CSV table of C-alpha atoms in Angstrom, one decimal:
chain,number,residue,atom,x,y,z
A,118,MET,CA,12.9,70.9,51.7
A,119,THR,CA,12.7,68.7,54.8
A,120,GLY,CA,13.8,65.1,54.2
A,121,PHE,CA,13.1,62.0,56.3
A,122,ALA,CA,16.7,62.1,57.6
A,123,ASP,CA,16.1,65.6,58.9
A,124,LEU,CA,13.2,64.3,61.1
A,125,GLY,CA,15.6,62.3,63.3
A,126,LEU,CA,14.3,58.8,62.4
A,127,SER,CA,16.4,55.7,63.1
A,128,PRO,CA,19.0,54.8,60.5
A,129,LYS,CA,17.3,51.4,60.2
A,130,ILE,CA,14.0,53.0,59.3
A,131,LEU,CA,15.8,55.3,56.9
A,132,LYS,CA,17.4,52.4,55.2
A,133,ALA,CA,14.0,50.6,54.8
A,134,LEU,CA,12.6,53.9,53.3
A,135,GLU,CA,15.3,53.9,50.6
A,136,LYS,CA,13.7,50.9,49.1
A,137,THR,CA,10.3,52.5,48.9
A,138,THR,CA,8.8,55.2,46.6
A,139,LEU,CA,8.8,57.6,49.6
A,140,LYS,CA,11.5,60.2,48.9
A,141,GLN,CA,10.3,63.3,50.7
A,142,PRO,CA,7.8,63.6,53.6
A,143,THR,CA,4.3,64.8,52.7
A,144,PRO,CA,3.0,67.8,54.6
A,145,ILE,CA,1.1,65.7,57.2
A,146,GLN,CA,4.3,63.6,57.7
A,147,ALA,CA,6.6,66.6,58.0
A,148,GLU,CA,4.4,68.2,60.6
A,149,ALA,CA,3.2,65.2,62.6
A,150,ILE,CA,6.4,63.1,62.9
A,151,PRO,CA,8.4,65.5,65.1
A,152,HIS,CA,5.5,65.9,67.6
A,153,ILE,CA,5.0,62.1,67.8
A,154,MET,CA,8.7,61.4,68.3
A,155,ARG,CA,8.8,63.7,71.3
A,156,GLY,CA,5.8,61.8,72.9
A,157,ALA,CA,3.0,64.2,72.4
A,158,ASP,CA,-0.6,63.2,71.9
A,159,LEU,CA,-1.7,64.3,68.4
A,160,MET,CA,-4.9,65.0,66.4
A,161,GLY,CA,-4.1,64.8,62.7
A,162,LEU,CA,-6.5,66.1,60.1
A,163,ALA,CA,-5.7,65.2,56.5
A,164,GLN,CA,-7.5,63.8,53.5
A,165,THR,CA,-7.2,60.3,52.3
A,166,GLY,CA,-4.1,59.6,50.1
A,167,THR,CA,-1.9,62.2,52.0
A,168,GLY,CA,0.4,59.6,53.7
A,169,LYS,CA,-1.2,59.3,57.2
A,170,THR,CA,0.0,55.8,57.7
A,171,ALA,CA,3.7,56.8,57.5
A,172,ALA,CA,2.9,59.9,59.5
A,173,PHE,CA,2.1,57.8,62.6
A,174,GLY,CA,3.8,54.6,61.6
A,175,LEU,CA,7.4,55.9,61.2
A,176,PRO,CA,7.8,57.7,64.5
A,177,LEU,CA,5.9,54.9,66.3
A,178,LEU,CA,8.4,52.3,65.0
A,179,HIS,CA,11.3,54.6,65.8
A,180,ARG,CA,10.2,54.7,69.4
A,181,LEU,CA,9.6,50.9,69.6
A,182,LEU,CA,13.2,50.3,68.3
A,183,ASP,CA,14.6,52.0,71.4
A,184,ILE,CA,13.0,49.3,73.7
A,185,GLY,CA,15.5,46.6,72.7
A,186,HIS,CA,13.7,43.5,74.0
A,187,PRO,CA,10.8,41.4,72.8
A,188,PRO,CA,7.2,41.9,74.3
A,189,GLY,CA,6.0,39.2,76.7
A,190,PRO,CA,3.4,36.5,75.9
A,191,LYS,CA,0.1,37.9,74.6
A,192,ASN,CA,1.4,41.5,75.2
A,193,VAL,CA,1.0,44.4,72.8
A,194,ARG,CA,3.2,47.5,72.8
A,195,ALA,CA,1.3,49.6,70.3
A,196,LEU,CA,-2.3,49.3,69.1
A,197,ILE,CA,-3.6,50.7,65.8
A,198,LEU,CA,-7.4,50.6,65.3
A,199,ALA,CA,-8.9,51.0,61.8
A,200,PRO,CA,-12.6,50.7,60.7
A,201,THR,CA,-12.3,48.2,57.8
A,202,ARG,CA,-10.4,45.0,57.0
A,203,GLU,CA,-9.0,46.6,53.8
A,204,LEU,CA,-7.5,49.6,55.6
A,205,THR,CA,-6.2,47.3,58.4
A,206,THR,CA,-4.4,45.2,55.7
A,207,GLN,CA,-2.9,48.2,54.0
A,208,ILE,CA,-1.6,49.6,57.3
A,209,LYS,CA,0.0,46.3,58.2
A,210,ASP,CA,1.6,45.9,54.7
A,211,ASN,CA,3.1,49.4,54.9
A,212,LEU,CA,4.4,48.9,58.4
A,213,GLU,CA,6.1,45.7,57.4
A,214,ILE,CA,7.9,47.6,54.6
A,215,PHE,CA,9.1,50.1,57.2
A,216,THR,CA,10.2,47.5,59.7
A,217,LYS,CA,12.2,45.4,57.2
A,218,GLY,CA,15.6,44.6,58.7
A,219,THR,CA,14.5,45.4,62.3
A,220,PRO,CA,13.3,43.2,65.1
A,221,VAL,CA,9.9,45.0,65.3
A,222,LYS,CA,7.0,42.5,64.9
A,223,VAL,CA,3.7,43.6,63.3
A,224,THR,CA,0.5,41.5,63.7
A,225,MET,CA,-3.0,42.0,62.2
A,226,VAL,CA,-6.4,40.8,63.5
A,227,VAL,CA,-9.6,41.3,61.5
A,228,GLY,CA,-13.0,39.7,61.3
A,229,GLY,CA,-13.7,37.0,58.7
A,230,ALA,CA,-10.4,35.2,59.4
A,231,SER,CA,-9.5,32.3,61.7
A,232,LEU,CA,-9.8,33.4,65.4
A,233,PHE,CA,-7.7,30.4,66.4
A,234,LYS,CA,-4.8,31.3,64.1
A,235,GLN,CA,-5.0,35.0,65.2
A,236,ALA,CA,-4.8,33.9,68.9
A,237,GLN,CA,-1.8,31.7,68.0
A,238,ALA,CA,-0.1,34.6,66.3
A,239,LEU,CA,-0.6,36.7,69.5
A,240,SER,CA,0.5,34.0,71.9
A,241,LYS,CA,4.2,35.2,71.9
A,242,GLY,CA,3.2,38.9,71.9
A,243,THR,CA,3.7,41.6,69.3
A,244,ASP,CA,5.2,45.1,69.1
A,245,VAL,CA,2.4,46.5,66.9
A,246,LEU,CA,-1.1,45.1,66.6
A,247,VAL,CA,-3.3,46.5,63.8
A,248,ALA,CA,-6.9,45.5,64.4
A,249,THR,CA,-10.5,46.1,63.6
A,250,PRO,CA,-12.5,46.8,66.8
A,251,GLY,CA,-14.9,43.9,66.7
A,252,ARG,CA,-12.3,41.2,66.3
A,253,LEU,CA,-10.0,42.7,69.0
A,254,ILE,CA,-12.9,42.6,71.5
A,255,ASP,CA,-13.4,38.9,70.6
A,256,LEU,CA,-9.7,38.2,71.4
A,257,LEU,CA,-9.8,40.3,74.6
A,258,GLU,CA,-12.9,38.5,75.9
A,259,ARG,CA,-11.2,35.2,75.3
A,260,GLY,CA,-8.0,36.2,77.1
A,261,ASP,CA,-5.9,35.7,73.9
A,262,VAL,CA,-4.4,39.2,74.1
A,263,SER,CA,-3.5,41.7,76.8
A,264,LEU,CA,-3.3,45.5,76.4
A,265,GLU,CA,-2.0,46.1,80.0
A,266,LYS,CA,1.4,47.1,78.7
A,267,CYS,CA,0.2,48.9,75.6
A,268,GLY,CA,1.9,52.4,75.6
A,269,TYR,CA,0.6,53.6,72.2
A,270,LEU,CA,-2.9,53.9,70.8
A,271,VAL,CA,-3.6,55.0,67.2
A,272,LEU,CA,-7.1,55.7,66.0
A,273,ASP,CA,-7.0,55.8,62.2
A,274,GLU,CA,-9.9,57.1,60.1
A,275,ALA,CA,-11.7,58.0,63.4
A,276,ASP,CA,-14.6,59.7,61.6
A,277,HIS,CA,-15.3,56.5,59.6
A,278,MET,CA,-15.2,54.5,62.8
A,279,LEU,CA,-17.9,56.8,64.2
A,280,ASP,CA,-20.0,56.4,61.0
A,281,MET,CA,-19.8,52.6,61.4
A,282,GLY,CA,-20.9,52.7,65.0
A,283,PHE,CA,-17.6,51.7,66.6
A,284,ILE,CA,-17.8,54.3,69.5
A,285,HIS,CA,-19.0,51.7,72.0
A,286,SER,CA,-16.3,49.2,70.9
A,287,LEU,CA,-13.7,52.0,71.4
A,288,ARG,CA,-14.9,52.6,74.9
A,289,LYS,CA,-14.6,48.8,75.7
A,290,ILE,CA,-11.1,48.6,74.3
A,291,ALA,CA,-9.8,51.8,76.0
A,292,LYS,CA,-10.6,50.3,79.4
A,293,HIS,CA,-8.0,47.7,78.8
A,294,ILE,CA,-5.2,50.2,77.9
A,295,PRO,CA,-3.2,52.1,80.6
A,296,LEU,CA,-4.1,55.8,81.0
A,297,LYS,CA,-0.3,56.5,80.8
A,298,ARG,CA,0.1,56.2,77.0
A,299,GLN,CA,0.5,58.2,73.9
A,300,THR,CA,-2.6,58.5,71.8
A,301,LEU,CA,-2.8,59.6,68.2
A,302,LEU,CA,-6.0,60.3,66.3
A,303,PHE,CA,-6.2,60.7,62.6
A,304,SER,CA,-9.3,61.8,60.7
A,305,ALA,CA,-10.2,63.3,57.4
A,306,THR,CA,-13.1,65.3,58.9
A,307,MET,CA,-13.8,66.8,62.3
A,308,PRO,CA,-17.4,66.4,63.2
A,309,LYS,CA,-18.5,67.2,66.8
A,310,ASP,CA,-18.2,63.6,67.9
A,311,ILE,CA,-14.5,63.5,66.9
A,312,GLU,CA,-13.9,66.6,69.1
A,313,GLU,CA,-15.5,64.7,72.0
A,314,ILE,CA,-13.4,61.6,71.4
A,315,ALA,CA,-10.3,63.8,71.3
A,316,GLU,CA,-11.2,65.4,74.6
A,317,THR,CA,-11.9,62.0,76.2
A,318,TYR,CA,-8.9,60.0,75.1
A,319,LEU,CA,-6.1,62.5,74.2
A,320,ARG,CA,-4.2,64.7,76.7
A,321,ASN,CA,-3.3,68.2,75.6
A,322,PRO,CA,-3.0,67.1,72.0
A,323,VAL,CA,-1.1,68.9,69.3
A,324,ARG,CA,-3.5,69.6,66.4
A,325,VAL,CA,-2.0,69.2,62.9
A,326,GLN,CA,-4.1,70.0,59.8
A,327,VAL,CA,-2.8,70.1,56.3
A,328,ALA,CA,-5.9,70.5,54.2
A,329,PRO,CA,-9.4,71.8,54.8
A,330,PRO,CA,-11.9,69.0,55.5
A,331,GLY,CA,-14.0,68.2,52.5
A,332,LYS,CA,-11.7,69.7,49.9
A,333,PRO,CA,-11.3,67.2,47.0
A,334,VAL,CA,-8.1,66.1,45.4
A,335,GLU,CA,-6.6,68.7,43.1
A,336,ARG,CA,-6.1,66.4,40.1
A,337,ILE,CA,-9.6,64.9,40.1
A,338,VAL,CA,-11.9,66.2,37.3
A,339,GLN,CA,-15.4,65.9,38.7
A,340,GLY,CA,-18.8,65.9,37.2
A,341,VAL,CA,-22.4,65.1,38.0
A,342,HIS,CA,-24.8,63.4,35.5
A,343,TYR,CA,-28.5,63.7,36.3
A,344,ILE,CA,-30.1,60.4,35.3
A,345,PRO,CA,-33.2,58.4,36.4
A,346,ASN,CA,-32.4,55.4,38.5
A,347,GLY,CA,-33.7,53.0,35.9
A,348,ASP,CA,-31.2,54.3,33.3
A,349,LYS,CA,-28.1,54.3,35.5
A,350,ALA,CA,-26.8,50.8,34.5
A,351,LYS,CA,-26.8,51.6,30.8
A,352,LEU,CA,-25.2,55.0,31.4
A,353,LEU,CA,-22.4,53.3,33.3
A,354,GLU,CA,-21.9,50.8,30.5
A,355,GLU,CA,-21.5,53.7,28.1
A,356,TYR,CA,-19.0,55.5,30.3
A,357,LEU,CA,-16.9,52.4,30.8
A,358,LYS,CA,-16.8,51.7,27.0
A,359,LYS,CA,-15.5,55.2,26.4
A,360,HIS,CA,-12.3,54.4,28.5
A,361,PRO,CA,-11.3,50.8,27.5
A,362,GLY,CA,-8.3,49.4,29.4
A,363,GLU,CA,-8.5,52.1,32.1
A,364,GLN,CA,-9.4,50.9,35.6
A,365,ALA,CA,-12.6,52.1,37.2
A,366,LEU,CA,-14.1,51.9,40.7
A,367,VAL,CA,-17.9,51.9,41.0
A,368,PHE,CA,-19.5,52.7,44.3
A,369,GLY,CA,-23.0,51.4,45.2
A,370,ARG,CA,-25.0,52.0,48.3
A,371,THR,CA,-26.0,48.4,49.3
A,372,LYS,CA,-24.3,45.1,49.3
A,373,HIS,CA,-27.1,43.4,47.3
A,374,GLY,CA,-27.3,46.2,44.8
A,375,SER,CA,-23.5,46.2,44.3
A,376,GLU,CA,-23.4,42.5,43.7
A,377,LYS,CA,-26.3,42.6,41.2
A,378,LEU,CA,-24.6,45.4,39.3
A,379,ALA,CA,-21.3,43.5,39.2
A,380,LYS,CA,-23.1,40.5,37.7
A,381,LEU,CA,-24.8,42.6,35.2
A,382,LEU,CA,-21.6,44.2,34.0
A,383,ALA,CA,-20.0,40.8,33.8
A,384,ALA,CA,-22.8,39.6,31.6
A,385,TRP,CA,-22.2,42.6,29.4
A,386,GLY,CA,-18.5,41.5,28.9
A,387,PHE,CA,-16.6,43.6,31.4
A,388,LYS,CA,-13.8,42.1,33.6
A,389,VAL,CA,-15.4,43.0,36.9
A,390,GLY,CA,-15.2,42.0,40.5
A,391,SER,CA,-17.1,43.2,43.7
A,392,ILE,CA,-16.3,43.7,47.3
A,393,HIS,CA,-18.8,44.3,50.1
A,394,GLY,CA,-19.7,43.1,53.6
A,395,ASN,CA,-21.3,39.9,52.4
A,396,LYS,CA,-18.0,38.7,50.9
A,397,SER,CA,-15.6,36.7,53.0
A,398,GLN,CA,-12.2,38.1,53.8
A,399,ASN,CA,-10.5,35.7,51.4
A,400,GLN,CA,-12.9,36.7,48.6
A,401,ARG,CA,-12.3,40.4,49.2
A,402,ASP,CA,-8.5,39.9,49.3
A,403,ARG,CA,-8.5,37.8,46.2
A,404,THR,CA,-10.7,40.4,44.3
A,405,LEU,CA,-8.4,43.3,45.4
A,406,THR,CA,-5.3,41.3,44.3
A,407,GLU,CA,-6.9,40.7,40.9
A,408,PHE,CA,-7.8,44.4,40.6
A,409,ARG,CA,-4.3,45.6,41.6
A,410,SER,CA,-2.7,43.2,39.1
A,411,GLY,CA,-4.9,44.4,36.2
A,412,GLU,CA,-6.8,41.2,35.8
A,413,LEU,CA,-10.0,43.2,36.5
A,414,ASP,CA,-10.9,46.5,34.8
A,415,VAL,CA,-13.9,47.4,37.0
A,416,LEU,CA,-14.4,47.0,40.8
A,417,VAL,CA,-17.9,47.5,42.2
A,418,ALA,CA,-17.9,48.2,45.9
A,419,THR,CA,-19.8,49.6,48.8
A,420,ASP,CA,-18.1,52.1,51.2
A,421,VAL,CA,-15.8,49.4,52.5
A,422,ALA,CA,-13.6,50.5,49.6
A,423,ALA,CA,-14.0,54.2,50.2
A,424,ARG,CA,-10.9,54.4,52.4
A,425,GLY,CA,-7.6,52.7,52.8
A,426,ILE,CA,-7.4,51.2,49.3
A,427,ASP,CA,-4.4,52.5,47.5
A,428,ILE,CA,-4.4,51.4,43.8
A,429,PRO,CA,-2.6,54.0,41.7
A,430,THR,CA,-3.9,52.7,38.4
A,431,VAL,CA,-7.5,53.6,39.2
A,432,ARG,CA,-8.4,56.4,36.6
A,433,HIS,CA,-12.2,56.7,37.1
A,434,VAL,CA,-14.5,56.7,40.0
A,435,TYR,CA,-18.3,56.4,39.4
A,436,ASN,CA,-20.7,57.1,42.2
A,437,TYR,CA,-23.5,54.9,40.9
A,438,ASP,CA,-25.3,55.7,44.1
A,439,LEU,CA,-24.5,58.8,46.1
A,440,PRO,CA,-23.4,58.2,49.7
A,441,ASN,CA,-25.7,58.9,52.6
A,442,VAL,CA,-22.8,60.5,54.5
A,443,PRO,CA,-21.6,63.4,52.4
A,444,GLU,CA,-18.0,63.2,53.6
A,445,ASN,CA,-17.7,59.7,52.1
A,446,TYR,CA,-18.0,61.3,48.7
A,447,VAL,CA,-14.5,62.9,49.2
A,448,HIS,CA,-13.1,59.5,50.4
A,449,ARG,CA,-14.6,57.7,47.4
A,450,ILE,CA,-13.2,60.0,44.8
A,451,GLY,CA,-9.9,60.0,46.6
A,452,ARG,CA,-9.4,56.4,45.3
A,453,THR,CA,-8.3,58.0,42.0
A,454,ALA,CA,-5.5,60.5,41.3
A,455,ARG,CA,-3.2,58.6,43.6
A,456,ALA,CA,0.6,59.0,43.6
A,457,GLY,CA,0.6,62.1,41.4
A,458,ALA,CA,-1.7,60.7,38.7
A,459,GLU,CA,-4.9,62.3,37.4
A,460,GLY,CA,-8.4,60.9,37.5
A,461,THR,CA,-12.1,61.6,36.9
A,462,ALA,CA,-15.1,61.2,39.2
A,463,VAL,CA,-18.6,61.0,37.9
A,464,ALA,CA,-21.6,61.2,40.2
A,465,PHE,CA,-24.9,59.7,39.0
A,466,CYS,CA,-27.8,61.7,40.5
A,467,SER,CA,-31.4,60.4,40.4
A,468,PRO,CA,-34.4,62.6,41.6
A,469,ALA,CA,-34.3,60.8,45.0
A,470,GLU,CA,-30.7,61.7,45.5
A,471,MET,CA,-30.9,65.5,45.1
A,472,GLY,CA,-30.7,65.9,48.9
A,473,GLU,CA,-27.5,63.8,49.0
A,474,LEU,CA,-25.9,65.8,46.2
A,475,GLN,CA,-26.7,69.1,47.9
A,476,ALA,CA,-25.2,67.8,51.2
A,477,ILE,CA,-22.0,66.8,49.3
A,478,GLU,CA,-21.7,70.2,47.6
A,479,LYS,CA,-22.2,71.9,51.0
A,480,VAL,CA,-19.3,69.9,52.5
A,481,MET,CA,-17.1,70.8,49.5
A,482,LYS,CA,-18.3,74.5,49.6
A,483,LYS,CA,-18.8,74.5,45.8
A,484,PRO,CA,-21.0,72.8,43.2
A,485,ILE,CA,-20.0,69.8,41.1
A,486,PRO,CA,-19.9,70.7,37.4
A,487,VAL,CA,-22.9,69.3,35.5
A,488,ILE,CA,-21.8,67.0,32.6
A,489,GLY,CA,-25.1,65.4,31.7
A,490,GLY,CA,-28.8,66.2,32.2
A,491,ALA,CA,-30.1,69.1,34.3
A,492,PRO,CA,-30.9,69.4,38.0
A,493,TRP,CA,-34.2,67.8,38.9
A,494,ALA,CA,-37.2,70.1,39.5
A,495,ALA,CA,-38.6,70.4,43.0
A,496,ASP,CA,-41.9,68.6,42.1
A,497,VAL,CA,-39.9,65.7,40.6
A,498,VAL,CA,-37.8,65.4,43.7
A,499,ALA,CA,-40.9,65.4,45.9
A,500,ALA,CA,-42.5,62.7,43.9
A,501,ALA,CA,-39.4,60.4,43.9
A,502,PRO,CA,-39.4,57.3,46.1
A,503,LYS,CA,-37.4,58.0,49.3
A,504,PRO,CA,-34.5,55.9,50.5
A,505,GLY,CA,-35.7,52.5,51.7
A,506,GLN,CA,-38.5,52.4,49.2
A,507,ASN,CA,-38.3,50.7,45.8
A,508,ARG,CA,-36.2,53.2,43.9
A,509,GLY,CA,-35.7,51.0,40.9
A,510,GLN,CA,-32.1,50.3,41.8
A,511,ARG,CA,-32.1,46.6,40.9
A,512,PRO,CA,-29.6,46.7,38.1
A,513,GLY,CA,-31.0,43.8,36.2
A,514,ARG,CA,-34.5,45.3,36.2
A,515,PRO,CA,-34.5,49.0,35.4
A,516,GLY,CA,-37.9,50.4,34.8
A,517,GLY,CA,-39.6,47.1,35.9
A,518,GLN,CA,-38.1,44.9,33.2
A,519,LYS,CA,-38.0,41.2,33.5
A,520,PRO,CA,-35.0,39.5,35.0
A,521,GLY,CA,-32.0,39.3,32.6
A,522,ALA,CA,-33.3,42.1,30.3
A,523,LYS,CA,-30.9,44.9,29.4
A,524,PRO,CA,-31.7,48.3,30.8
A,525,PRO,CA,-33.1,50.7,28.2
A,526,VAL,CA,-30.8,53.1,26.4
A,527,PRO,CA,-31.1,56.5,28.2
A,528,GLY,CA,-33.8,58.5,26.5
A,529,ALA,CA,-35.3,55.6,24.7
A,530,LYS,CA,-39.1,55.1,24.7
A,531,ARG,CA,-40.6,52.3,26.8
A,532,ALA,CA,-43.4,49.9,25.9
A,533,GLY,CA,-46.4,51.8,24.8
A,534,GLY,CA,-44.4,54.9,23.8
A,535,ALA,CA,-44.0,56.1,27.4
A,536,LYS,CA,-40.9,57.9,28.3
A,537,PRO,CA,-39.2,57.5,31.7
A,538,GLN,CA,-41.5,59.1,34.4
A,539,GLY,CA,-43.0,61.8,32.2
A,540,SER,CA,-40.9,64.9,31.9
A,541,GLN,CA,-38.4,63.8,34.5
A,542,ARG,CA,-35.7,62.8,32.1
A,543,PRO,CA,-33.2,65.7,31.7
A,544,GLN,CA,-32.2,66.9,28.3
A,545,GLY,CA,-28.7,66.2,27.0
A,546,GLY,CA,-28.6,63.0,29.0
A,547,LYS,CA,-26.0,61.2,26.9
A,548,PRO,CA,-22.8,60.5,28.8
A,549,GLY,CA,-20.1,63.2,28.5
A,550,GLY,CA,-17.4,60.6,29.1
A,551,GLY,CA,-15.8,61.2,25.6
A,552,SER,CA,-14.9,64.7,26.5
A,553,PHE,CA,-14.5,64.1,30.1
A,554,ALA,CA,-10.9,62.6,30.1
A,555,PRO,CA,-8.4,63.9,32.7
A,556,ARG,CA,-6.6,67.0,31.5
A,557,ARG,CA,-2.9,66.2,31.0
A,558,SER,CA,-1.6,69.8,31.2
A,559,ALA,CA,1.2,70.6,33.6
A,560,GLY,CA,-1.3,72.2,36.0
A,561,GLY,CA,-3.4,69.0,36.2
A,562,GLY,CA,-7.2,69.0,36.1
A,563,GLN,CA,-9.4,72.0,36.6
A,564,GLY,CA,-12.6,72.4,38.6
A,565,ASN,CA,-12.9,71.4,42.3
A,566,ARG,CA,-9.4,70.9,43.8
A,567,ARG,CA,-7.6,70.0,46.9
A,568,PRO,CA,-3.9,69.3,47.6
A,569,GLY,CA,-2.9,65.7,47.0
């Protein structure tokens, strides 16, 4: 088996690695590092949680160590772009571990933090700048940073950057970087737009792919529960109660809906926090710190948490709302089963979300096992409110209840004896959480799998 020492990395980096949990290179690391160290442009395809940060970070740091003198004022030697603050923070934290005991300096700039302090941090220059596109453009326009001597460009989670509309920002930033550079692109999926970016910004790139796009983590036991929108909050409560003391990540579609759901769960006695785009960077960092330390059992989040958050203690992922982008489902559930652990992922599917579910299953090339309810009939799907309409997703008011009222128990009759939306309620709708614990056999979970 190939070890990090066999890849030709600097002794200083190998010494720093000895103090980490990284003992053997993952497949993406073993394949990508030699190409990067010889200076080739590279397009790396690998799912979340496979060690992409070390795959580009270790050889990049190795090459920077050879320079031997500090960068000039405001200069940047290597630029790493990532789509979210959380992913940017994680990359920076990992690189600082790898550079311990070396003169290599790592700096981070993200939105939501002091622009003045970030400009100060860049005034003396930095070896590696990890940035979100928007904040970097702010600093470039102010003249607080120069990319004229940047010899390395890394685009991490490139597909997510496209989803978030950063293609125009990327074009602006690339104009500031010399054409003579090494460019590395890492992505979990390969839509047509990513191919076009690779053709535009990479020169004769080596392509490294270690897992088919869309294939979910092997140790994650998945399931879908068909449930009317108005009953989702109560169903989530029942699932959470079946796994006390085990950390859960709950994904919502909107910032407002996620915050409302978090407040509702808190009112029901759960230790819960939330992160989304309406939170300041300090609030998001504090909540993630509390979740990592175990002070919180439940984290409700939008897709800002779908990538780049590595919390090994997360045992359960609940897709309270299914994602609009099917590939994001794979990233969401990849937040569990980290570092060799097992995990479960439950998708809640209302009639209006059948299209999203079918798109997810198409990406994964297999159906998600049904653990509650039954697929919605075509006439029920056709009658369901479409995205953007009032779909009853306000967690505090399922079924039109008054503010503060608890959602009805799934299957319970409403006022006047009416059941939820006629015959739309699937049979067998009680949560299967009791029998849906991760399998602890040597072979791990069964069902849909992908290499970890």
